[in-house]
Amino acid sequence: MKKFTARFLLTPAVGSLFLWMIVPLVMSIYFSLIRYNLMSPGEHEYIGLMNYEFFVTDPAFWPAVLNTFLLIGSVIVITLVFGMALALLVNDKFPGQSIVRVLLISPFFVMPAVNALLWKHMMMNPIYGVLAQVWRFFGAQPVNWLESYPLLSVIIMVSWQWLPFACLIFITSLQSMDREQLEAARMDGANYVQQFRYLYLPHLSRSVAVVVMIEMIFLLSVFAEIFTTTGGGPGFASTNVAFLIFVQGLMNFDVGVASAGGLFAVLLANIASVFLIRIIGKSLEK
Amino acid sequence: MDKTLLWVRTGAAWLVALLIFFPILWLGMTAFKTELQAISVPPKFFFTPTLENFIEVQSRSDYLLYAKNSLITSVASTLLGLLIAAPAAYSMAFFQTRRTKDLLVWMLSTKMMPAVGVLIPVYVVYQQFQLLDTRLGLTIIFTMSNLPIMVWMLYSYFKDIPREILEAARMDGATLYDEFRHVILPLGIGGLASTALLCLVLSWNESFWSLNLSSAKAGTLATLIASYSSPEGLFWAKLSAASLMAIAPIIVFGWFCQKQLVQGLTFGAVK
């Protein structure tokens, strides 16, 4: 009886997620094995693994894989380091603490499309953008961010969005630090580095795991920031796997190749998730 | 000595916070400028604000329709998500089996699948069922993509509810409904609220699916903003006004609920 109830309650969630996963997956596998281009009607003949070959040998393929990892890696490192520094900075009471927190958290609620347009035009525009004006104020040559450093520009935008998230989680975690232990360490003459290394860092390890896991999930599919700003270019300089599939599927109208690419992305995500969830699942269980 | 340190820290914290907030502030200011002031060199910090841009945006692209779509799809997908996720999380938390952990990991792994990877199949299916550019279609997608996170969050909240209380209720002959209504709901209300808030934010800001599956009829605010991206990109003041109207509701909402949101986002793992 109990078992039946438990199953019954689980069914809607498991069933719908299963459908949500399996239907597109099976369709993708089917599409990826046939010749299917929306621009060239005709027989959808079976062509084996040619679509995969085409996708993997695309000159943009390896750059896209590399960019995906660079993007995820740098954003995670930036948000962890600065998030932790900021959290430590605003942890103890000071005048206006709550307002500072509200300001810090805000970028997290900005939708990716707005984030991208805001940075592209008002911040990074080489003539009228705020950054250009700051550069000029210091007598430097304004930088054409999106042209010269496309991937870096995307990393900046995405980091700006996720920094508040990391910061907030660290703030929350710091609030449960053992005050007496800290006091004792200070009494014994522990300096800041020692306090950080032996007290703060171990305490924050669990939140680091959470931040890495959530950011991985969301950063694997960064799309809007690239779509609205650099369009993956110049060349493939800011194309990640997600954007490459979009280009194949919707701009080249090649459903077959795009499906092969989609399956590759799913594979990539699964490799990442196996490693990640194993490691992080453990630290969450503690 | 301590006093100087406090002042230095206060100054540093304020400086960093203002720097991080600056792009949003700038967006807000540009929204009230004329187009000419918006691109003036050097930038103008003092000017007579105008409401022209907002009127223009509303008259040109019917902001209210997009806002309504955003509101309906986020609220509906949040409610639907809770309806599916809460029973599942309850079952996992109180009838744990050997496979529960694996099931949770599997659920989360579906979230790792990049949306682009499944865009084409979803598009084809949606075309078949005439769900393209409908609010129902977007609601279903938002629900499905938030579901894994909702189950995880609710699971970690429900797990913290003491089992003794549940067992006592069962001894007293409580039915499943009683149990849920009188034990889980009151004790887990914080968790349910956090989960709901987070889902609202995620759905409101969702850009990929709404850009690709909706346009004039069911388009959300993300679609509206994207329509300002290329041809009108040079009209910064109007772009800013539209952007400000798109993000202001959810930012203000976020300010009020930040505590619940953070708790939710950490899956209850960070206290």
Short mmCIF file of C-alpha atoms in Angstrom, two decimals, chain B:
data_model
loop_
_atom_site.label_atom_id
_atom_site.label_comp_id
_atom_site.label_asym_id
_atom_site.label_seq_id
_atom_site.Cartn_x
_atom_site.Cartn_y
_atom_site.Cartn_z
CA MET B 1 42.50 51.69 14.68
CA ASP B 2 39.28 49.66 14.57
CA LYS B 3 37.37 52.76 13.56
CA THR B 4 39.59 53.46 10.54
CA LEU B 5 39.28 49.85 9.50
CA LEU B 6 35.49 50.08 9.67
CA TRP B 7 35.51 53.19 7.48
CA VAL B 8 37.84 51.63 4.96
CA ARG B 9 35.67 48.55 4.79
CA THR B 10 32.48 50.56 4.50
CA GLY B 11 33.97 52.64 1.73
CA ALA B 12 35.24 49.63 -0.16
CA ALA B 13 31.94 47.78 0.14
CA TRP B 14 29.94 50.75 -1.09
CA LEU B 15 32.35 51.37 -3.94
CA VAL B 16 32.18 47.78 -5.18
CA ALA B 17 28.42 47.60 -4.77
CA LEU B 18 27.92 50.80 -6.76
CA LEU B 19 30.29 49.58 -9.47
CA ILE B 20 28.38 46.34 -9.81
CA PHE B 21 25.04 48.09 -9.78
CA PHE B 22 26.19 50.82 -12.14
CA PRO B 23 25.10 49.18 -15.43
CA ILE B 24 21.54 48.85 -14.13
CA LEU B 25 21.58 52.41 -12.82
CA TRP B 26 22.86 53.63 -16.16
CA LEU B 27 20.14 51.71 -17.96
CA GLY B 28 17.57 53.33 -15.70
CA MET B 29 18.96 56.80 -16.33
CA THR B 30 19.18 56.33 -20.09
CA ALA B 31 15.53 55.32 -20.17
CA PHE B 32 14.58 58.83 -19.08
CA LYS B 33 16.83 60.67 -21.52
CA THR B 34 16.18 61.84 -25.05
CA GLU B 35 17.95 59.89 -27.78
CA LEU B 36 20.45 62.70 -28.20
CA GLN B 37 21.29 62.87 -24.52
CA ALA B 38 21.65 59.09 -24.43
CA ILE B 39 24.69 59.12 -26.69
CA SER B 40 26.22 62.38 -25.61
CA VAL B 41 29.97 62.52 -25.03
CA PRO B 42 30.86 62.99 -22.20
CA PRO B 43 27.91 61.16 -20.62
CA LYS B 44 25.26 63.25 -18.95
CA PHE B 45 24.52 62.61 -15.30
CA PHE B 46 22.14 65.54 -14.88
CA PHE B 47 19.28 66.14 -17.28
CA THR B 48 15.55 66.79 -17.35
CA PRO B 49 13.88 63.39 -17.34
CA THR B 50 11.35 62.61 -20.04
CA LEU B 51 8.69 59.90 -20.22
CA GLU B 52 8.64 60.01 -24.01
CA ASN B 53 10.46 56.68 -24.44
CA PHE B 54 8.00 54.73 -22.35
CA ILE B 55 5.04 56.09 -24.26
CA GLU B 56 6.80 55.33 -27.51
CA VAL B 57 7.58 51.75 -26.50
CA GLN B 58 4.02 51.08 -25.41
CA SER B 59 2.50 52.55 -28.54
CA ARG B 60 4.90 50.80 -30.88
CA SER B 61 4.96 47.31 -29.45
CA ASP B 62 2.22 46.95 -26.88
CA TYR B 63 4.35 46.41 -23.79
CA LEU B 64 1.34 45.42 -21.73
CA LEU B 65 0.59 42.39 -23.91
CA TYR B 66 4.13 41.05 -23.51
CA ALA B 67 4.09 41.78 -19.80
CA LYS B 68 0.82 39.92 -19.48
CA ASN B 69 2.27 36.95 -21.34
CA SER B 70 5.33 36.94 -19.09
CA LEU B 71 3.20 37.13 -15.99
CA ILE B 72 0.78 34.41 -17.05
CA THR B 73 3.40 31.95 -18.24
CA SER B 74 5.63 32.38 -15.17
CA VAL B 75 2.81 32.10 -12.67
CA ALA B 76 1.13 29.20 -14.46
CA SER B 77 4.36 27.25 -14.88
CA THR B 78 5.24 27.82 -11.24
CA LEU B 79 1.87 26.53 -10.04
CA LEU B 80 1.91 23.58 -12.41
CA GLY B 81 5.48 22.81 -11.39
CA LEU B 82 4.62 22.83 -7.69
CA LEU B 83 1.66 20.57 -8.36
CA ILE B 84 3.89 17.97 -10.01
CA ALA B 85 7.05 18.45 -7.96
CA ALA B 86 5.61 18.58 -4.44
CA PRO B 87 4.10 15.06 -4.45
CA ALA B 88 7.26 13.65 -6.01
CA ALA B 89 9.51 15.36 -3.48
CA TYR B 90 7.23 14.21 -0.68
CA SER B 91 7.38 10.65 -1.88
CA MET B 92 11.16 10.76 -2.20
CA ALA B 93 11.69 12.34 1.20
CA PHE B 94 9.37 10.08 3.19
CA PHE B 95 9.38 6.80 1.29
CA GLN B 96 13.06 6.66 0.50
CA THR B 97 14.28 3.65 -1.44
CA ARG B 98 17.65 2.56 -2.71
CA ARG B 99 16.96 4.25 -5.99
CA THR B 100 15.92 7.66 -4.68
CA LYS B 101 19.40 9.19 -4.95
CA ASP B 102 19.83 7.89 -8.49
CA LEU B 103 16.43 9.24 -9.45
CA LEU B 104 17.35 12.69 -8.14
CA VAL B 105 20.64 12.69 -10.00
CA TRP B 106 18.89 11.59 -13.17
CA MET B 107 16.37 14.40 -12.82
CA LEU B 108 19.11 16.97 -12.46
CA SER B 109 20.95 15.53 -15.42
CA THR B 110 17.97 16.29 -17.67
CA LYS B 111 18.50 19.92 -16.70
CA MET B 112 22.06 19.74 -17.98
CA MET B 113 20.89 18.95 -21.47
CA PRO B 114 21.40 22.16 -23.44
CA ALA B 115 18.11 23.48 -24.75
CA VAL B 116 19.53 23.97 -28.24
CA GLY B 117 20.22 20.27 -28.44
CA VAL B 118 16.52 19.48 -28.35
CA LEU B 119 15.16 22.59 -30.00
CA ILE B 120 14.37 21.00 -33.35
CA PRO B 121 12.45 17.97 -32.04
CA VAL B 122 10.52 20.18 -29.66
CA TYR B 123 9.75 22.58 -32.46
CA VAL B 124 8.45 19.76 -34.66
CA VAL B 125 6.29 18.33 -31.87
CA TYR B 126 4.93 21.77 -31.04
CA GLN B 127 4.07 22.34 -34.66
CA GLN B 128 2.15 19.04 -34.72
CA PHE B 129 0.13 19.94 -31.63
CA GLN B 130 -0.28 23.57 -32.61
CA LEU B 131 1.49 24.76 -29.50
CA LEU B 132 3.79 27.21 -31.26
CA ASP B 133 3.35 30.78 -30.11
CA THR B 134 0.83 29.85 -27.43
CA ARG B 135 1.01 30.60 -23.74
CA LEU B 136 0.18 26.98 -23.00
CA GLY B 137 3.18 25.84 -25.01
CA LEU B 138 5.57 28.15 -23.18
CA THR B 139 4.07 27.23 -19.83
CA ILE B 140 4.73 23.54 -20.48
CA ILE B 141 8.32 24.20 -21.50
CA PHE B 142 9.03 26.43 -18.51
CA THR B 143 7.52 23.85 -16.19
CA MET B 144 9.59 21.05 -17.61
CA SER B 145 12.84 22.93 -17.51
CA ASN B 146 12.29 24.04 -13.91
CA LEU B 147 10.91 20.74 -12.66
CA PRO B 148 14.23 19.04 -11.78
CA ILE B 149 15.32 22.01 -9.70
CA MET B 150 11.93 22.22 -8.01
CA VAL B 151 11.99 18.55 -7.03
CA TRP B 152 15.51 18.88 -5.66
CA MET B 153 14.68 21.95 -3.63
CA LEU B 154 11.45 20.59 -2.20
CA TYR B 155 13.12 17.26 -1.47
CA SER B 156 15.82 18.91 0.58
CA TYR B 157 13.22 20.93 2.51
CA PHE B 158 10.89 18.01 3.15
CA LYS B 159 13.78 15.87 4.32
CA ASP B 160 14.28 18.26 7.21
CA ILE B 161 10.75 17.75 8.50
CA PRO B 162 10.99 15.46 11.54
CA ARG B 163 9.67 12.00 10.70
CA GLU B 164 8.24 11.55 14.20
CA ILE B 165 5.58 14.15 13.52
CA LEU B 166 4.50 12.37 10.37
CA GLU B 167 4.45 9.01 12.07
CA ALA B 168 2.38 10.39 14.92
CA ALA B 169 -0.10 11.78 12.43
CA ARG B 170 -0.30 8.44 10.67
CA MET B 171 -0.87 6.63 13.95
CA ASP B 172 -3.78 8.93 14.57
CA GLY B 173 -5.25 7.77 11.29
CA ALA B 174 -4.45 10.76 9.13
CA THR B 175 -5.07 10.21 5.45
CA LEU B 176 -2.58 11.27 2.83
CA TYR B 177 -4.52 14.47 2.33
CA ASP B 178 -4.63 15.23 6.06
CA GLU B 179 -0.95 14.59 6.29
CA PHE B 180 -0.19 16.94 3.50
CA ARG B 181 -2.64 19.61 4.57
CA HIS B 182 -1.85 19.65 8.30
CA VAL B 183 1.77 18.55 8.53
CA ILE B 184 3.70 19.05 5.32
CA LEU B 185 2.11 22.29 4.27
CA PRO B 186 2.55 24.22 7.53
CA LEU B 187 6.06 22.89 8.13
CA GLY B 188 7.23 23.09 4.56
CA ILE B 189 5.65 26.40 3.63
CA GLY B 190 9.01 28.17 3.69
CA GLY B 191 10.44 25.66 1.28
CA LEU B 192 7.44 25.83 -1.00
CA ALA B 193 7.64 29.61 -1.04
CA SER B 194 11.35 29.66 -1.85
CA THR B 195 10.85 27.15 -4.63
CA ALA B 196 7.97 29.10 -6.10
CA LEU B 197 9.88 32.39 -5.98
CA LEU B 198 12.91 30.95 -7.70
CA CYS B 199 10.77 29.43 -10.43
CA LEU B 200 9.02 32.72 -11.01
CA VAL B 201 12.36 34.44 -11.52
CA LEU B 202 13.73 31.72 -13.77
CA SER B 203 10.60 31.62 -15.94
CA TRP B 204 10.35 35.39 -16.17
CA ASN B 205 13.94 35.61 -17.37
CA GLU B 206 13.87 32.55 -19.61
CA SER B 207 15.06 33.70 -23.01
CA PHE B 208 15.94 30.76 -25.22
CA TRP B 209 12.61 29.00 -25.53
CA SER B 210 10.53 32.13 -25.62
CA LEU B 211 12.71 33.53 -28.41
CA ASN B 212 12.44 30.40 -30.49
CA LEU B 213 8.90 29.22 -29.81
CA SER B 214 6.88 32.41 -29.53
CA SER B 215 6.49 35.68 -31.31
CA ALA B 216 3.61 38.10 -31.65
CA LYS B 217 0.84 36.32 -29.78
CA ALA B 218 2.46 34.63 -26.81
CA GLY B 219 5.79 36.44 -26.79
CA THR B 220 7.20 37.26 -23.36
CA LEU B 221 9.20 40.32 -22.39
CA ALA B 222 12.40 38.56 -23.46
CA THR B 223 10.94 38.42 -26.98
CA LEU B 224 10.08 42.10 -26.84
CA ILE B 225 13.62 43.03 -25.86
CA ALA B 226 15.13 40.85 -28.54
CA SER B 227 13.00 42.63 -31.11
CA TYR B 228 14.77 45.81 -30.09
CA SER B 229 18.16 44.21 -30.54
CA SER B 230 19.18 44.68 -34.14
CA PRO B 231 17.24 47.27 -36.12
CA GLU B 232 16.59 49.57 -33.18
CA GLY B 233 19.86 48.96 -31.43
CA LEU B 234 20.93 52.49 -32.08
CA PHE B 235 17.99 54.02 -30.30
CA TRP B 236 19.45 53.57 -26.87
CA ALA B 237 16.89 55.53 -24.93
CA LYS B 238 13.98 53.48 -26.25
CA LEU B 239 15.91 50.26 -25.85
CA SER B 240 16.63 51.26 -22.25
CA ALA B 241 13.03 52.13 -21.57
CA ALA B 242 11.85 48.77 -22.89
CA SER B 243 14.59 46.94 -20.96
CA LEU B 244 13.81 48.79 -17.78
CA MET B 245 10.14 47.89 -18.06
CA ALA B 246 11.11 44.26 -18.63
CA ILE B 247 13.44 43.87 -15.67
CA ALA B 248 12.03 46.29 -13.09
CA PRO B 249 9.16 44.07 -11.89
CA ILE B 250 11.36 41.07 -11.26
CA ILE B 251 14.22 43.07 -9.72
CA VAL B 252 11.92 44.74 -7.23
CA PHE B 253 10.34 41.38 -6.54
CA GLY B 254 13.80 39.90 -6.00
CA TRP B 255 14.79 42.64 -3.55
CA PHE B 256 11.87 41.79 -1.33
CA CYS B 257 12.38 38.04 -1.41
CA GLN B 258 16.15 37.73 -1.48
CA LYS B 259 16.35 35.68 1.68
CA GLN B 260 13.95 32.98 0.52
CA LEU B 261 15.56 32.94 -2.89
CA VAL B 262 19.02 32.22 -1.59
CA GLN B 263 17.82 29.47 0.68
CA GLY B 264 16.08 27.91 -2.24
CA LEU B 265 19.00 28.14 -4.60
CA THR B 266 21.31 26.26 -2.30
CA PHE B 267 18.96 23.28 -2.18
CA GLY B 268 18.91 23.87 1.55
CA ALA B 269 22.50 22.65 1.66
CA VAL B 270 23.90 25.93 2.93
CA LYS B 271 22.50 27.13 6.18
#
